[in-house]
mmCIF file of C-alpha atoms in Angstrom:
data_model
loop_
_atom_site.group_PDB
_atom_site.id
_atom_site.type_symbol
_atom_site.label_atom_id
_atom_site.label_comp_id
_atom_site.label_asym_id
_atom_site.label_seq_id
_atom_site.Cartn_x
_atom_site.Cartn_y
_atom_site.Cartn_z
ATOM 1 C CA UNK A 1250 128.758 -31.127 -150.999
ATOM 2 C CA UNK A 1251 131.070 -34.062 -151.696
ATOM 3 C CA UNK A 1252 128.093 -36.424 -151.878
ATOM 4 C CA UNK A 1253 126.240 -34.276 -154.394
ATOM 5 C CA UNK A 1254 129.390 -33.872 -156.498
ATOM 6 C CA UNK A 1255 129.813 -37.671 -156.424
ATOM 7 C CA UNK A 1256 126.265 -38.159 -157.729
ATOM 8 C CA UNK A 1257 126.833 -35.493 -160.356
ATOM 9 C CA UNK A 1258 129.967 -37.217 -161.610
ATOM 10 C CA UNK A 1259 128.372 -40.667 -161.586
ATOM 11 C CA UNK A 1260 125.289 -39.519 -163.486
ATOM 12 C CA UNK A 1261 127.522 -37.735 -165.999
ATOM 13 C CA UNK A 1262 129.771 -40.754 -166.616
ATOM 14 C CA UNK A 1263 126.833 -43.157 -166.840
ATOM 15 C CA UNK A 1264 125.205 -40.784 -169.305
ATOM 16 C CA UNK A 1265 128.300 -40.756 -171.523
ATOM 17 C CA UNK A 1266 128.529 -44.553 -171.430
ATOM 18 C CA UNK A 1267 124.857 -45.029 -172.285
ATOM 19 C CA UNK A 1268 125.125 -42.418 -175.037
ATOM 20 C CA UNK A 1269 128.159 -44.174 -176.548
ATOM 21 C CA UNK A 1270 126.308 -47.509 -176.368
ATOM 22 C CA UNK A 1271 123.254 -46.054 -178.097
ATOM 23 C CA UNK A 1272 125.245 -44.411 -180.891
ATOM 24 C CA UNK A 1273 127.281 -47.566 -181.486
ATOM 25 C CA UNK A 1274 124.246 -49.860 -181.504
ATOM 26 C CA UNK A 1275 122.654 -47.458 -183.979
ATOM 27 C CA UNK A 1276 125.501 -48.147 -186.411
ATOM 28 C CA UNK A 1277 125.084 -51.930 -186.084
ATOM 29 C CA UNK A 1278 121.441 -52.286 -187.118
ATOM 30 C CA UNK A 1279 122.065 -51.301 -190.730
ATOM 31 C CA UNK A 1280 119.034 -49.030 -191.008
ATOM 32 C CA UNK A 1281 120.761 -45.643 -190.939
ATOM 33 C CA UNK A 1282 122.625 -43.907 -188.150
ATOM 34 C CA UNK A 1283 121.995 -40.820 -186.049
ATOM 35 C CA UNK A 1284 122.568 -37.606 -188.069
ATOM 36 C CA UNK A 1285 125.229 -36.277 -185.692
ATOM 37 C CA UNK A 1286 127.555 -39.217 -186.431
ATOM 38 C CA UNK A 1287 126.428 -39.908 -190.000
ATOM 39 C CA UNK A 1288 129.343 -37.987 -191.535
ATOM 40 C CA UNK A 1289 132.050 -39.817 -189.563
ATOM 41 C CA UNK A 1290 130.272 -43.145 -190.041
ATOM 42 C CA UNK A 1291 129.981 -42.752 -193.816
ATOM 43 C CA UNK A 1292 133.631 -41.702 -194.205
ATOM 44 C CA UNK A 1293 134.890 -44.526 -191.972
ATOM 45 C CA UNK A 1294 132.762 -47.066 -193.860
ATOM 46 C CA UNK A 1295 133.746 -45.870 -197.330
ATOM 47 C CA UNK A 1296 137.459 -45.570 -196.519
ATOM 48 C CA UNK A 1297 137.552 -48.547 -194.125
ATOM 49 C CA UNK A 1298 138.836 -46.348 -191.316
ATOM 50 C CA UNK A 1299 138.227 -46.716 -187.593
ATOM 51 C CA UNK A 1300 134.806 -45.308 -186.682
ATOM 52 C CA UNK A 1301 135.831 -44.014 -183.250
ATOM 53 C CA UNK A 1302 138.924 -42.281 -184.612
ATOM 54 C CA UNK A 1303 136.953 -40.669 -187.430
ATOM 55 C CA UNK A 1304 134.384 -39.459 -184.906
ATOM 56 C CA UNK A 1305 137.231 -38.003 -182.827
ATOM 57 C CA UNK A 1306 138.346 -35.997 -185.861
ATOM 58 C CA UNK A 1307 134.775 -34.799 -186.441
ATOM 59 C CA UNK A 1308 134.377 -33.805 -182.790
ATOM 60 C CA UNK A 1309 137.674 -31.897 -182.915
ATOM 61 C CA UNK A 1310 136.296 -29.925 -185.861
ATOM 62 C CA UNK A 1311 133.119 -29.229 -183.867
ATOM 63 C CA UNK A 1312 135.131 -27.901 -180.911
ATOM 64 C CA UNK A 1313 137.245 -25.640 -183.123
ATOM 65 C CA UNK A 1314 134.087 -24.232 -184.722
ATOM 66 C CA UNK A 1315 132.637 -23.639 -181.236
ATOM 67 C CA UNK A 1316 135.730 -21.682 -180.199
ATOM 68 C CA UNK A 1317 135.615 -19.570 -183.361
ATOM 69 C CA UNK A 1318 131.927 -18.819 -182.819
ATOM 70 C CA UNK A 1319 132.436 -17.878 -179.170
ATOM 71 C CA UNK A 1320 135.339 -15.572 -180.064
ATOM 72 C CA UNK A 1321 133.287 -14.005 -182.845
ATOM 73 C CA UNK A 1322 130.322 -13.485 -180.521
ATOM 74 C CA UNK A 1323 132.550 -11.791 -177.972
ATOM 75 C CA UNK A 1324 134.207 -9.584 -180.591
ATOM 76 C CA UNK A 1325 130.846 -8.506 -182.023
ATOM 77 C CA UNK A 1326 129.518 -7.800 -178.542
ATOM 78 C CA UNK A 1327 132.518 -5.620 -177.713
ATOM 79 C CA UNK A 1328 132.064 -3.633 -180.939
ATOM 80 C CA UNK A 1329 128.331 -3.055 -180.606
ATOM 81 C CA UNK A 1330 127.151 -0.513 -178.069
ATOM 82 C CA UNK A 1331 123.732 -2.049 -177.458
ATOM 83 C CA UNK A 1332 124.888 -5.675 -177.724
ATOM 84 C CA UNK A 1333 121.347 -6.857 -178.364
ATOM 85 C CA UNK A 1334 122.124 -9.418 -181.111
ATOM 86 C CA UNK A 1335 124.519 -11.089 -178.686
ATOM 87 C CA UNK A 1336 122.954 -10.132 -175.363
ATOM 88 C CA UNK A 1337 123.761 -13.602 -173.997
ATOM 89 C CA UNK A 1338 127.441 -12.691 -174.277
ATOM 90 C CA UNK A 1339 126.980 -10.334 -171.335
ATOM 91 C CA UNK A 1340 126.538 -13.366 -169.116
ATOM 92 C CA UNK A 1341 129.480 -15.315 -170.531
ATOM 93 C CA UNK A 1342 133.014 -15.187 -169.242
ATOM 94 C CA UNK A 1343 135.083 -15.678 -172.395
ATOM 95 C CA UNK A 1344 138.019 -17.403 -170.692
ATOM 96 C CA UNK A 1345 135.705 -19.791 -168.864
ATOM 97 C CA UNK A 1346 133.752 -20.506 -172.043
ATOM 98 C CA UNK A 1347 136.906 -21.266 -174.018
ATOM 99 C CA UNK A 1348 138.135 -23.464 -171.157
ATOM 100 C CA UNK A 1349 134.964 -25.548 -171.325
ATOM 101 C CA UNK A 1350 135.350 -25.680 -175.100
ATOM 102 C CA UNK A 1351 138.935 -26.927 -174.730
ATOM 103 C CA UNK A 1352 137.892 -29.567 -172.197
ATOM 104 C CA UNK A 1353 135.785 -31.124 -174.937
ATOM 105 C CA UNK A 1354 139.000 -32.325 -176.602
ATOM 106 C CA UNK A 1355 139.925 -34.815 -173.824
ATOM 107 C CA UNK A 1356 136.244 -35.644 -173.391
ATOM 108 C CA UNK A 1357 136.046 -36.512 -177.090
ATOM 109 C CA UNK A 1358 139.095 -38.744 -176.791
ATOM 110 C CA UNK A 1359 137.580 -40.703 -173.901
ATOM 111 C CA UNK A 1360 134.115 -40.813 -175.461
ATOM 112 C CA UNK A 1361 135.345 -42.127 -178.803
ATOM 113 C CA UNK A 1362 137.321 -44.843 -176.991
ATOM 114 C CA UNK A 1363 133.981 -45.968 -175.579
ATOM 115 C CA UNK A 1364 132.638 -45.992 -179.138
ATOM 116 C CA UNK A 1365 135.498 -48.253 -180.245
ATOM 117 C CA UNK A 1366 135.040 -50.519 -177.233
ATOM 118 C CA UNK A 1367 131.328 -51.008 -177.858
ATOM 119 C CA UNK A 1368 131.954 -51.336 -181.592
ATOM 120 C CA UNK A 1369 134.298 -54.261 -180.924
ATOM 121 C CA UNK A 1370 131.751 -55.928 -178.663
ATOM 122 C CA UNK A 1371 128.634 -55.490 -180.802
ATOM 123 C CA UNK A 1372 128.577 -57.264 -184.185
ATOM 124 C CA UNK A 1373 126.783 -56.188 -187.346
ATOM 125 C CA UNK A 1374 123.331 -57.642 -186.696
ATOM 126 C CA UNK A 1375 122.331 -58.331 -190.297
ATOM 127 C CA UNK A 1376 125.419 -60.420 -191.069
ATOM 128 C CA UNK A 1377 126.185 -61.936 -187.668
ATOM 129 C CA UNK A 1378 122.594 -63.037 -186.999
ATOM 130 C CA UNK A 1379 121.290 -63.502 -190.534
ATOM 131 C CA UNK A 1380 119.323 -66.633 -189.626
ATOM 132 C CA UNK A 1381 117.759 -65.330 -186.418
ATOM 133 C CA UNK A 1382 115.279 -62.693 -185.325
ATOM 134 C CA UNK A 1383 118.085 -60.287 -184.355
ATOM 135 C CA UNK A 1384 119.273 -60.144 -187.948
ATOM 136 C CA UNK A 1385 115.821 -59.819 -189.511
ATOM 137 C CA UNK A 1386 114.250 -56.486 -190.414
ATOM 138 C CA UNK A 1387 111.781 -56.544 -187.476
ATOM 139 C CA UNK A 1388 114.565 -57.591 -185.107
ATOM 140 C CA UNK A 1389 116.892 -54.858 -186.273
ATOM 141 C CA UNK A 1390 114.101 -52.313 -185.915
ATOM 142 C CA UNK A 1391 113.669 -53.421 -182.290
ATOM 143 C CA UNK A 1392 117.389 -52.881 -181.688
ATOM 144 C CA UNK A 1393 117.125 -49.518 -183.444
ATOM 145 C CA UNK A 1394 114.478 -48.488 -180.929
ATOM 146 C CA UNK A 1395 116.735 -49.670 -178.089
ATOM 147 C CA UNK A 1396 119.590 -47.641 -179.565
ATOM 148 C CA UNK A 1397 117.431 -44.516 -179.743
ATOM 149 C CA UNK A 1398 116.276 -44.977 -176.137
ATOM 150 C CA UNK A 1399 119.900 -45.350 -174.988
ATOM 151 C CA UNK A 1400 120.965 -42.301 -177.020
ATOM 152 C CA UNK A 1401 118.196 -40.148 -175.559
ATOM 153 C CA UNK A 1402 118.767 -41.265 -171.972
ATOM 154 C CA UNK A 1403 122.527 -40.892 -172.255
ATOM 155 C CA UNK A 1404 122.239 -37.415 -173.783
ATOM 156 C CA UNK A 1405 119.744 -36.310 -171.109
ATOM 157 C CA UNK A 1406 121.828 -37.598 -168.206
ATOM 158 C CA UNK A 1407 125.072 -36.022 -169.384
ATOM 159 C CA UNK A 1408 123.507 -32.700 -170.398
ATOM 160 C CA UNK A 1409 121.485 -32.349 -167.195
ATOM 161 C CA UNK A 1410 124.646 -32.469 -165.084
ATOM 162 C CA UNK A 1411 125.805 -29.210 -166.714
ATOM 163 C CA UNK A 1412 129.433 -30.238 -166.977
ATOM 164 C CA UNK A 1413 131.513 -30.442 -170.174
ATOM 165 C CA UNK A 1414 129.068 -30.997 -173.067
ATOM 166 C CA UNK A 1415 129.476 -33.571 -175.780
ATOM 167 C CA UNK A 1416 130.831 -31.712 -178.854
ATOM 168 C CA UNK A 1417 127.743 -32.707 -180.851
ATOM 169 C CA UNK A 1418 125.600 -30.821 -178.336
ATOM 170 C CA UNK A 1419 128.121 -28.055 -177.757
ATOM 171 C CA UNK A 1420 128.258 -26.977 -181.383
ATOM 172 C CA UNK A 1421 124.458 -26.838 -181.628
ATOM 173 C CA UNK A 1422 124.347 -24.557 -178.571
ATOM 174 C CA UNK A 1423 127.104 -22.343 -179.985
ATOM 175 C CA UNK A 1424 125.345 -22.006 -183.350
ATOM 176 C CA UNK A 1425 122.001 -21.323 -181.650
ATOM 177 C CA UNK A 1426 123.573 -18.524 -179.577
ATOM 178 C CA UNK A 1427 125.220 -17.044 -182.666
ATOM 179 C CA UNK A 1428 122.134 -16.961 -184.901
ATOM 180 C CA UNK A 1429 119.725 -16.146 -182.081
ATOM 181 C CA UNK A 1430 117.485 -19.161 -182.648
ATOM 182 C CA UNK A 1431 116.219 -21.849 -180.283
ATOM 183 C CA UNK A 1432 118.327 -24.922 -179.610
ATOM 184 C CA UNK A 1433 115.539 -27.155 -180.930
ATOM 185 C CA UNK A 1434 115.322 -25.317 -184.251
ATOM 186 C CA UNK A 1435 119.107 -25.214 -184.575
ATOM 187 C CA UNK A 1436 119.354 -28.936 -183.782
ATOM 188 C CA UNK A 1437 116.898 -29.776 -186.572
ATOM 189 C CA UNK A 1438 118.797 -27.607 -189.053
ATOM 190 C CA UNK A 1439 122.132 -29.083 -188.005
ATOM 191 C CA UNK A 1440 120.764 -32.628 -188.352
ATOM 192 C CA UNK A 1441 119.516 -31.782 -191.847
ATOM 193 C CA UNK A 1442 122.920 -30.328 -192.751
ATOM 194 C CA UNK A 1443 124.662 -33.527 -191.603
ATOM 195 C CA UNK A 1444 122.242 -35.714 -193.557
ATOM 196 C CA UNK A 1445 122.781 -33.671 -196.738
ATOM 197 C CA UNK A 1446 126.571 -33.718 -196.263
ATOM 198 C CA UNK A 1447 126.590 -37.472 -195.617
ATOM 199 C CA UNK A 1448 124.445 -38.110 -198.693
ATOM 200 C CA UNK A 1449 126.733 -35.975 -200.868
ATOM 201 C CA UNK A 1450 129.899 -37.704 -199.586
ATOM 202 C CA UNK A 1451 128.340 -41.131 -200.064
ATOM 203 C CA UNK A 1452 127.157 -40.537 -203.623
ATOM 204 C CA UNK A 1453 130.412 -38.853 -204.606
ATOM 205 C CA UNK A 1454 132.826 -41.455 -203.233
ATOM 206 C CA UNK A 1455 130.757 -44.646 -202.992
ATOM 207 C CA UNK A 1456 128.069 -44.209 -205.630
ATOM 208 C CA UNK A 1457 125.409 -45.077 -203.049
ATOM 209 C CA UNK A 1458 124.003 -43.660 -199.828
ATOM 210 C CA UNK A 1459 125.891 -44.819 -196.728
ATOM 211 C CA UNK A 1460 124.665 -44.252 -193.177
ATOM 212 C CA UNK A 1461 121.380 -42.527 -194.016
ATOM 213 C CA UNK A 1462 118.143 -44.484 -193.903
ATOM 214 C CA UNK A 1463 114.894 -44.966 -192.048
ATOM 215 C CA UNK A 1464 116.879 -45.244 -188.823
ATOM 216 C CA UNK A 1465 118.183 -41.722 -189.356
ATOM 217 C CA UNK A 1466 114.664 -40.333 -189.606
ATOM 218 C CA UNK A 1467 113.515 -42.327 -186.573
ATOM 219 C CA UNK A 1468 116.524 -41.024 -184.620
ATOM 220 C CA UNK A 1469 115.735 -37.398 -185.521
ATOM 221 C CA UNK A 1470 112.208 -37.755 -184.152
ATOM 222 C CA UNK A 1471 112.761 -40.331 -181.424
ATOM 223 C CA UNK A 1472 115.810 -39.073 -179.527
ATOM 224 C CA UNK A 1473 114.186 -35.767 -178.645
ATOM 225 C CA UNK A 1474 111.029 -37.519 -177.446
ATOM 226 C CA UNK A 1475 113.065 -39.893 -175.279
ATOM 227 C CA UNK A 1476 114.957 -36.970 -173.729
ATOM 228 C CA UNK A 1477 111.693 -35.166 -172.939
ATOM 229 C CA UNK A 1478 110.086 -38.285 -171.432
ATOM 230 C CA UNK A 1479 113.166 -39.218 -169.415
ATOM 231 C CA UNK A 1480 113.494 -35.689 -168.047
ATOM 232 C CA UNK A 1481 109.810 -35.591 -167.142
ATOM 233 C CA UNK A 1482 110.174 -38.574 -164.816
ATOM 234 C CA UNK A 1483 113.747 -38.277 -163.547
ATOM 235 C CA UNK A 1484 115.212 -34.780 -163.976
ATOM 236 C CA UNK A 1485 113.999 -33.285 -160.630
ATOM 237 C CA UNK A 1486 115.217 -36.308 -158.652
ATOM 238 C CA UNK A 1487 118.589 -36.390 -160.402
ATOM 239 C CA UNK A 1488 119.031 -32.630 -160.049
ATOM 240 C CA UNK A 1489 118.416 -32.817 -156.286
ATOM 241 C CA UNK A 1490 120.828 -35.732 -155.910
ATOM 242 C CA UNK A 1491 123.482 -33.843 -157.882
ATOM 243 C CA UNK A 1492 122.956 -30.665 -155.853
ATOM 244 C CA UNK A 1493 121.751 -28.656 -158.846
ATOM 245 C CA UNK A 1494 118.506 -27.705 -157.102
ATOM 246 C CA UNK A 1495 117.784 -27.530 -153.346
ATOM 247 C CA UNK A 1496 116.464 -30.688 -151.731
ATOM 248 C CA UNK A 1497 112.825 -30.596 -150.744
#
């Protein structure tokens, strides 16, 4: 039991680190960032604020929205005799759900410190390596692909361990449960909402689009494919190591 819990914790922490690396590298290629962090990135860029701290604020908002949605689901379920629109609420312990929601606050604090750490280490490719392949358009596209691979692997590893979710994933799950739609559909809608909000903020306060570009579109399509491919080859092995499924 202790060994499987050790593997579970290690996979989870590695996943968070790789996810933070991928999201940070995505901001350094200058081709558009992942939709889930586009709002915090655009605001931090326009106002010259710390990216990690702005992301912490955004994640805190996500967690609060999750709590409100979970409370609303529970209240609606209690009021409705059949409970069909919120049938999943029958399987949810409200106190436990809110506890896991609350644990996302300290998780967000730690995760965004990783974002700041990687942000200090990784320079802006276009300006720092202007005269080399790394700073060229093809070079930055290569690093964009690396960022998307890291984001997908990190998200898959952390989510598969079924511990405290990243707020960006937690809010999508909460919305999906509330509206009764699939997580995939909800994720696409939430990404679109973030892109529209980022574009509006950018045009309103900067007069130009900040944080949204070809890299944003590639991230929308690519991260999900990376997660699916990574899970296809590694999820059963990792789940057995972490004690989530019985060993063969």
